[in-house]
């Protein structure tokens, strides 16, 4: 009997708003079903992709008898950490050369955000973090659980389907001095709307003048433009001014290492001495949480990043993924235009990165899932990486029917 259980009063929790979409998709038996929920790259054939260069690195690791399975240090694989900092801050970054960056290997982007947030909750004087509206749904949960208090700043303007730059400047301008600000480094999720470099420069000046602390979430480096350096440019301008910041990196998307859970947290400090004390405290955050990070994924990344040929091969494969997404944007836009679907759909080709924030409302989303077996998050976000030339017509029909019916 249920009532005999000591857990009898546990109520059923709702599915996760993003990962729950995949759960629902998996239960659907329709041959036409299409999962545009989670941001996971698919090939033109709709299949998950393991990069050739990743296979190569794994082969290399398997053949290398010196590879062992000992515990890593609490901060992770040293090579991986160094190379990850170089990847985001640039090979010639003065902050790296001056040894004032500490980088610790964490459990992908999520784990890096969580470790960074717990460190801030313990050691930073301002416990408020500002996140954009909207943002990735896990952000407020991660920061709240780490002990930070979450406030929002305006970001997206539904009327223009672009950036509410004025609102952003007003809200950050009104934030208390020293507050933490979460910034999507590129390819903003879910909106696909990024500031221009000129706007980034204004944001940087405002934040530095008020002493706001930037915390970059870099989950899509290389996925916005297809170029790793171009996508890291906003972060690099914040480091170039000599100020401090945090950055959480994920290799889930750009190396397709989703399930390996490989990422890094870097904290750029004013001096080498501060950086080394910060690192000593990061170890105290990590040790009781999961002790030390897993070795395999980080070894794959380090193998690729330190070998010139493999690195180049990676950039080519990464660009191919970014290009396929960009071509999906064009194909979907062209198909909706050809069909004469009511409304302006130009945001599909203007937005950047993995997602299109379609503007479809929750009623239209429910309809498309029920009638067309197309799965997406209820805010109308679709993963362009889940689309292919073959499925564009089906999605076009569904959007057309949804906006005609519930316009
Ligand atoms: N930050 C942002 C902005 C993200 O979009 C995601 C993943 C992460 C961090 C964390 O990724 P990681 O821990 O796997 O490195 N967002 C996905 C998946 C792709 C998810 O929700 O977990 C999404 O569909 O939004």
Short mmCIF file of C-alpha atoms in Angstrom, two decimals, residues 41-241:
data_model
loop_
_atom_site.label_atom_id
_atom_site.label_comp_id
_atom_site.label_asym_id
_atom_site.label_seq_id
_atom_site.Cartn_x
_atom_site.Cartn_y
_atom_site.Cartn_z
CA UNK A 41 22.55 18.96 -33.30
CA UNK A 42 21.14 16.55 -35.89
CA UNK A 43 22.40 15.72 -39.36
CA UNK A 44 20.40 16.18 -42.58
CA UNK A 45 19.25 12.60 -41.94
CA UNK A 46 17.97 13.62 -38.50
CA UNK A 47 20.64 11.61 -36.69
CA UNK A 48 22.84 12.64 -33.74
CA UNK A 49 26.38 13.47 -34.85
CA UNK A 50 29.68 12.36 -33.35
CA UNK A 51 32.38 14.53 -34.96
CA UNK A 52 35.08 12.67 -36.91
CA UNK A 53 37.73 14.51 -34.96
CA UNK A 54 36.18 13.28 -31.71
CA UNK A 55 36.28 9.68 -32.97
CA UNK A 56 39.90 10.23 -33.92
CA UNK A 57 40.81 11.63 -30.52
CA UNK A 58 39.06 8.74 -28.79
CA UNK A 59 40.94 6.24 -30.95
CA UNK A 60 44.16 8.00 -30.06
CA UNK A 61 43.32 7.76 -26.35
CA UNK A 62 42.41 4.07 -26.58
CA UNK A 63 45.71 3.27 -28.31
CA UNK A 64 47.78 5.26 -25.84
CA UNK A 65 48.84 2.83 -23.11
CA UNK A 66 49.94 5.69 -20.89
CA UNK A 67 46.29 6.72 -20.48
CA UNK A 68 45.14 5.75 -17.00
CA UNK A 69 41.91 6.01 -15.04
CA UNK A 70 43.19 7.59 -11.83
CA UNK A 71 41.23 10.33 -10.13
CA UNK A 72 41.85 13.72 -11.63
CA UNK A 73 42.80 16.56 -9.28
CA UNK A 74 39.81 18.43 -7.80
CA UNK A 75 40.23 21.13 -10.45
CA UNK A 76 40.38 18.61 -13.31
CA UNK A 77 42.81 17.98 -16.15
CA UNK A 78 45.53 20.66 -16.21
CA UNK A 79 45.99 20.68 -20.01
CA UNK A 80 42.26 20.87 -20.56
CA UNK A 81 41.98 23.87 -18.24
CA UNK A 82 44.81 25.79 -19.90
CA UNK A 83 43.54 25.09 -23.40
CA UNK A 84 39.96 25.97 -22.49
CA UNK A 85 41.04 29.37 -21.17
CA UNK A 86 42.97 29.96 -24.39
CA UNK A 87 39.95 28.98 -26.46
CA UNK A 88 37.66 31.52 -24.90
CA UNK A 89 40.04 34.36 -23.99
CA UNK A 90 42.35 34.03 -27.01
CA UNK A 91 45.84 32.58 -27.38
CA UNK A 92 47.44 35.99 -26.83
CA UNK A 93 45.32 37.03 -23.86
CA UNK A 94 47.37 39.18 -21.46
CA UNK A 95 45.26 37.91 -18.54
CA UNK A 96 46.45 34.36 -19.28
CA UNK A 97 50.04 35.46 -19.79
CA UNK A 98 49.95 37.26 -16.45
CA UNK A 99 48.60 34.09 -14.76
CA UNK A 100 45.59 35.91 -13.38
CA UNK A 101 43.03 33.46 -14.73
CA UNK A 102 42.03 30.38 -12.78
CA UNK A 103 40.24 27.66 -14.73
CA UNK A 104 38.62 24.57 -13.26
CA UNK A 105 37.10 21.68 -15.18
CA UNK A 106 33.41 21.27 -14.35
CA UNK A 107 30.41 19.19 -15.40
CA UNK A 108 29.63 20.90 -18.69
CA UNK A 109 28.07 24.36 -18.82
CA UNK A 110 25.53 23.69 -16.09
CA UNK A 111 28.13 22.49 -13.59
CA UNK A 112 30.41 25.43 -14.39
CA UNK A 113 27.58 27.88 -13.73
CA UNK A 114 26.72 26.13 -10.50
CA UNK A 115 30.29 26.05 -9.17
CA UNK A 116 30.81 29.69 -10.14
CA UNK A 117 27.56 30.70 -8.46
CA UNK A 118 28.40 28.84 -5.23
CA UNK A 119 31.80 30.47 -5.13
CA UNK A 120 30.18 33.90 -5.52
CA UNK A 121 27.58 33.13 -2.86
CA UNK A 122 30.39 32.31 -0.41
CA UNK A 123 32.97 34.94 -1.26
CA UNK A 124 31.46 37.86 -3.17
CA UNK A 125 29.97 40.87 -1.41
CA UNK A 126 26.91 41.28 -3.68
CA UNK A 127 24.53 38.32 -3.75
CA UNK A 128 22.22 39.55 -6.49
CA UNK A 129 22.56 38.25 -10.04
CA UNK A 130 20.73 39.87 -12.95
CA UNK A 131 19.61 37.54 -15.73
CA UNK A 132 18.03 38.55 -19.05
CA UNK A 133 14.32 38.10 -19.81
CA UNK A 134 13.88 35.64 -21.22
CA UNK A 135 16.81 33.33 -20.59
CA UNK A 136 17.63 29.62 -20.48
CA UNK A 137 15.07 28.19 -18.02
CA UNK A 138 17.70 26.54 -15.83
CA UNK A 139 19.52 29.80 -15.02
CA UNK A 140 17.24 31.05 -12.21
CA UNK A 141 17.13 27.59 -10.63
CA UNK A 142 20.91 27.16 -10.67
CA UNK A 143 21.55 30.58 -9.17
CA UNK A 144 18.81 30.37 -6.54
CA UNK A 145 19.98 26.98 -5.32
CA UNK A 146 23.54 28.26 -5.11
CA UNK A 147 22.35 30.96 -2.73
CA UNK A 148 22.19 33.99 -5.02
CA UNK A 149 19.13 36.16 -5.35
CA UNK A 150 17.92 36.47 -8.92
CA UNK A 151 16.66 39.65 -10.57
CA UNK A 152 16.03 40.29 -14.25
CA UNK A 153 17.00 42.86 -16.86
CA UNK A 154 15.05 43.56 -20.03
CA UNK A 155 16.54 41.90 -23.09
CA UNK A 156 14.07 40.83 -25.77
CA UNK A 157 11.44 43.02 -27.37
CA UNK A 158 8.55 40.88 -28.68
CA UNK A 159 7.33 43.79 -30.84
CA UNK A 160 10.52 43.98 -32.90
CA UNK A 161 11.63 40.41 -32.20
CA UNK A 162 14.99 42.02 -31.52
CA UNK A 163 17.01 43.42 -28.65
CA UNK A 164 15.43 45.86 -26.20
CA UNK A 165 18.70 47.71 -25.92
CA UNK A 166 17.27 50.78 -24.21
CA UNK A 167 15.54 48.61 -21.60
CA UNK A 168 18.73 46.65 -21.05
CA UNK A 169 20.79 49.79 -20.45
CA UNK A 170 18.15 51.22 -18.11
CA UNK A 171 17.90 48.07 -16.03
CA UNK A 172 21.63 47.51 -15.72
CA UNK A 173 22.04 51.23 -15.06
CA UNK A 174 19.61 50.91 -12.14
CA UNK A 175 21.24 47.76 -10.71
CA UNK A 176 23.05 48.19 -7.40
CA UNK A 177 26.77 48.69 -7.72
CA UNK A 178 28.70 45.43 -7.69
CA UNK A 179 25.74 43.26 -8.75
CA UNK A 180 26.52 40.16 -10.83
CA UNK A 181 25.20 40.15 -14.41
CA UNK A 182 24.68 36.96 -16.39
CA UNK A 183 25.50 37.54 -20.06
CA UNK A 184 25.08 35.01 -22.87
CA UNK A 185 28.47 35.16 -24.61
CA UNK A 186 26.87 34.54 -28.02
CA UNK A 187 23.82 32.89 -29.59
CA UNK A 188 21.42 33.94 -26.84
CA UNK A 189 19.09 31.14 -25.75
CA UNK A 190 16.13 31.15 -26.36
CA UNK A 191 15.87 34.32 -28.47
CA UNK A 192 18.72 34.01 -30.98
CA UNK A 193 19.21 37.75 -30.51
CA UNK A 194 22.71 39.04 -29.71
CA UNK A 195 23.90 42.63 -29.17
CA UNK A 196 26.08 44.04 -31.95
CA UNK A 197 29.76 44.66 -31.13
CA UNK A 198 28.98 48.38 -30.74
CA UNK A 199 26.19 47.56 -28.30
CA UNK A 200 28.50 45.18 -26.41
CA UNK A 201 30.94 48.03 -26.07
CA UNK A 202 28.25 50.23 -24.50
CA UNK A 203 27.24 47.41 -22.17
CA UNK A 204 30.88 46.96 -21.17
CA UNK A 205 31.36 50.64 -20.43
CA UNK A 206 28.18 50.83 -18.38
CA UNK A 207 29.02 47.69 -16.41
CA UNK A 208 32.58 48.74 -15.69
CA UNK A 209 31.52 52.23 -14.66
CA UNK A 210 29.10 50.73 -12.13
CA UNK A 211 31.39 47.93 -10.99
CA UNK A 212 28.92 45.25 -12.15
CA UNK A 213 30.52 41.79 -12.30
CA UNK A 214 30.11 39.97 -15.65
CA UNK A 215 29.37 36.23 -15.54
CA UNK A 216 29.46 34.91 -19.12
CA UNK A 217 27.61 31.77 -20.09
CA UNK A 218 29.39 30.46 -23.18
CA UNK A 219 27.46 27.39 -24.28
CA UNK A 220 27.60 28.03 -28.04
CA UNK A 221 31.09 29.29 -28.97
CA UNK A 222 31.43 28.66 -32.73
CA UNK A 223 27.73 28.01 -33.23
CA UNK A 224 26.70 31.63 -33.82
CA UNK A 225 29.01 32.63 -36.67
CA UNK A 226 30.80 29.35 -37.34
CA UNK A 227 34.01 31.02 -36.10
CA UNK A 228 35.36 30.38 -32.61
CA UNK A 229 37.24 33.68 -32.32
CA UNK A 230 34.42 35.85 -33.65
CA UNK A 231 31.98 34.30 -31.18
CA UNK A 232 34.34 34.94 -28.26
CA UNK A 233 34.88 38.60 -29.17
CA UNK A 234 32.43 40.09 -26.62
CA UNK A 235 34.06 38.12 -23.77
CA UNK A 236 37.52 39.16 -24.93
CA UNK A 237 36.70 42.87 -24.87
CA UNK A 238 35.66 42.53 -21.21
CA UNK A 239 38.98 40.82 -20.42
CA UNK A 240 41.02 43.30 -22.47
CA UNK A 241 39.99 46.20 -20.24
#
